Short mmCIF file of C-alpha atoms in Angstrom, two decimals:
data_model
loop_
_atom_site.label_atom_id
_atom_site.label_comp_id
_atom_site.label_asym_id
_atom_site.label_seq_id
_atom_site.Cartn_x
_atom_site.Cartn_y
_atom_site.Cartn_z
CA UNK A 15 4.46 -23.49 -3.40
CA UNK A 16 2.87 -25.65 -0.89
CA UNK A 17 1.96 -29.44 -1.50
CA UNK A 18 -1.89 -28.94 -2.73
CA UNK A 19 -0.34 -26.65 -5.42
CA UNK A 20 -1.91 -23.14 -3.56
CA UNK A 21 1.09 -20.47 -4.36
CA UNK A 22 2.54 -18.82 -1.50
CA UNK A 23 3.82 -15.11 -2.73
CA UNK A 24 6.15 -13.67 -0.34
CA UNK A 25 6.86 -10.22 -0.07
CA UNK A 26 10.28 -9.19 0.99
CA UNK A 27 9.79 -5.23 2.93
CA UNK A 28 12.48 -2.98 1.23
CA UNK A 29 13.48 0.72 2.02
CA UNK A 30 13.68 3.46 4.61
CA UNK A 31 9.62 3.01 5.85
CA UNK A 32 9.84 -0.41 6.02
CA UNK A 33 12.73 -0.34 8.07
CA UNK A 34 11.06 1.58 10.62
CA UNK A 35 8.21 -0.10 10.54
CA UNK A 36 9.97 -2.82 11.14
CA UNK A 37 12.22 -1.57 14.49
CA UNK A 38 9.38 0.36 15.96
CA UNK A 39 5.97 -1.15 14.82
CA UNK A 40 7.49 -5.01 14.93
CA UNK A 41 6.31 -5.38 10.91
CA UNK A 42 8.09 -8.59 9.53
CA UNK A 43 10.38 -8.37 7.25
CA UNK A 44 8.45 -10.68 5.07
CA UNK A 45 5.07 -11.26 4.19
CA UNK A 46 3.78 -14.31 2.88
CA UNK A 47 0.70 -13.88 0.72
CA UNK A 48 -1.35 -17.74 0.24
CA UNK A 49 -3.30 -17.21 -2.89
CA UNK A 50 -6.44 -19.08 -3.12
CA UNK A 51 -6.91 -22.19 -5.40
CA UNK A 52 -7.97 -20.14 -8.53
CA UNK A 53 -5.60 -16.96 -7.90
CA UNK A 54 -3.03 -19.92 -7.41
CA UNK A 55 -3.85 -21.58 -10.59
CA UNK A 56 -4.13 -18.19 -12.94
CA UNK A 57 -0.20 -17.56 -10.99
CA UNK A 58 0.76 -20.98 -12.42
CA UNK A 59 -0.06 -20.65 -15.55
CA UNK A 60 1.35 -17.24 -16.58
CA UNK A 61 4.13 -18.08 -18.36
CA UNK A 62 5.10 -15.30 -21.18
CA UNK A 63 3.25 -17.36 -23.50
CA UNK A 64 -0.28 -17.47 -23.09
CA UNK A 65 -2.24 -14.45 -23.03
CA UNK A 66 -5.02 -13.48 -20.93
CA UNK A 67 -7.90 -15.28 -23.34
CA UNK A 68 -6.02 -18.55 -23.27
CA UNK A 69 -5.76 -17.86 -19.08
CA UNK A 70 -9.53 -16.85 -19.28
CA UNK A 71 -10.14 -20.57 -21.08
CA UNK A 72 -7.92 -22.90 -18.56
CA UNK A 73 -9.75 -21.18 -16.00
CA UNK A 74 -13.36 -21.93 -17.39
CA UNK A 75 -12.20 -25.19 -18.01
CA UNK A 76 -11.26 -25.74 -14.34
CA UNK A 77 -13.71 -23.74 -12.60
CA UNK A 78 -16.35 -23.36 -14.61
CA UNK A 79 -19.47 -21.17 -12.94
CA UNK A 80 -17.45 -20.85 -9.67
CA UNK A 81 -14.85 -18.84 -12.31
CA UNK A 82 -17.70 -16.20 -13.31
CA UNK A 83 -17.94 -12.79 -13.78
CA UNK A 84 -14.61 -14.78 -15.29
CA UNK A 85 -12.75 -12.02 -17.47
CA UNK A 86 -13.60 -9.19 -14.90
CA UNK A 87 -12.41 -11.13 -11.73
CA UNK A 88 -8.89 -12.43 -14.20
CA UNK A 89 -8.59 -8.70 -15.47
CA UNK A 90 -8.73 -7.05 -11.70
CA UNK A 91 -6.40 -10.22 -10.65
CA UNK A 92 -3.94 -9.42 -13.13
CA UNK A 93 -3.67 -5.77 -12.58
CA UNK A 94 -3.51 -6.12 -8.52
CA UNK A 95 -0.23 -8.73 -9.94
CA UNK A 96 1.09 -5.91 -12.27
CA UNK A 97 0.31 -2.98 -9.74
CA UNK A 98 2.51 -4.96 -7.14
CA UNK A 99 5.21 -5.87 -9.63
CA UNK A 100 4.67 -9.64 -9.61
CA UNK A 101 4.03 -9.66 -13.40
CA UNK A 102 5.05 -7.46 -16.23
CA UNK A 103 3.15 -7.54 -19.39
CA UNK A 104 4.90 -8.24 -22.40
CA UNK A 105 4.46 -5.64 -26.24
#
């Protein structure tokens, strides 16, 4: 995490592809995704103990109308997290 408290994912390249993609197409070995200040802040504050609604409400409390649509943007956020195995959702 960098100083102004915007998350910095990185991405380490595993497997057969990526090693070739590495060698012959010069693909780092690491990526480093910089989240933006709200995609920073939702990162933050998943902890296992809030759900999504109480996420949805720190959000709106930070943001406010720059937040909105606010549950459709948080829902696609959270499956793009999940779909890339950054988050796990919990029964």
């Amino acid at each position: 995490m960098q100083a102004n408290n915007i998350v910095t994912v990185h991405v380490i390249h595993r497997g057969f592809y990526a090693w070739i993609a590495e060698k012959f197409f010069r693909r780092p070995h690491v990526t480093h995704i910089d989240l933006d200040a709200m995609g920073s802040f939702v990162f933050q504050n998943i902890d296992g103990q809030r759900n999504v609604g109480m996420i949805a409400n720190l959000l709106s409390e930070k943001f406010g109308e720059d937040a909105e649509p606010l549950y459709e943007r948080l829902i696609m956020y959270m499956r793009i997290l999940y779909n890339n195995g950054f988050i796990y959702y919990k029964k």
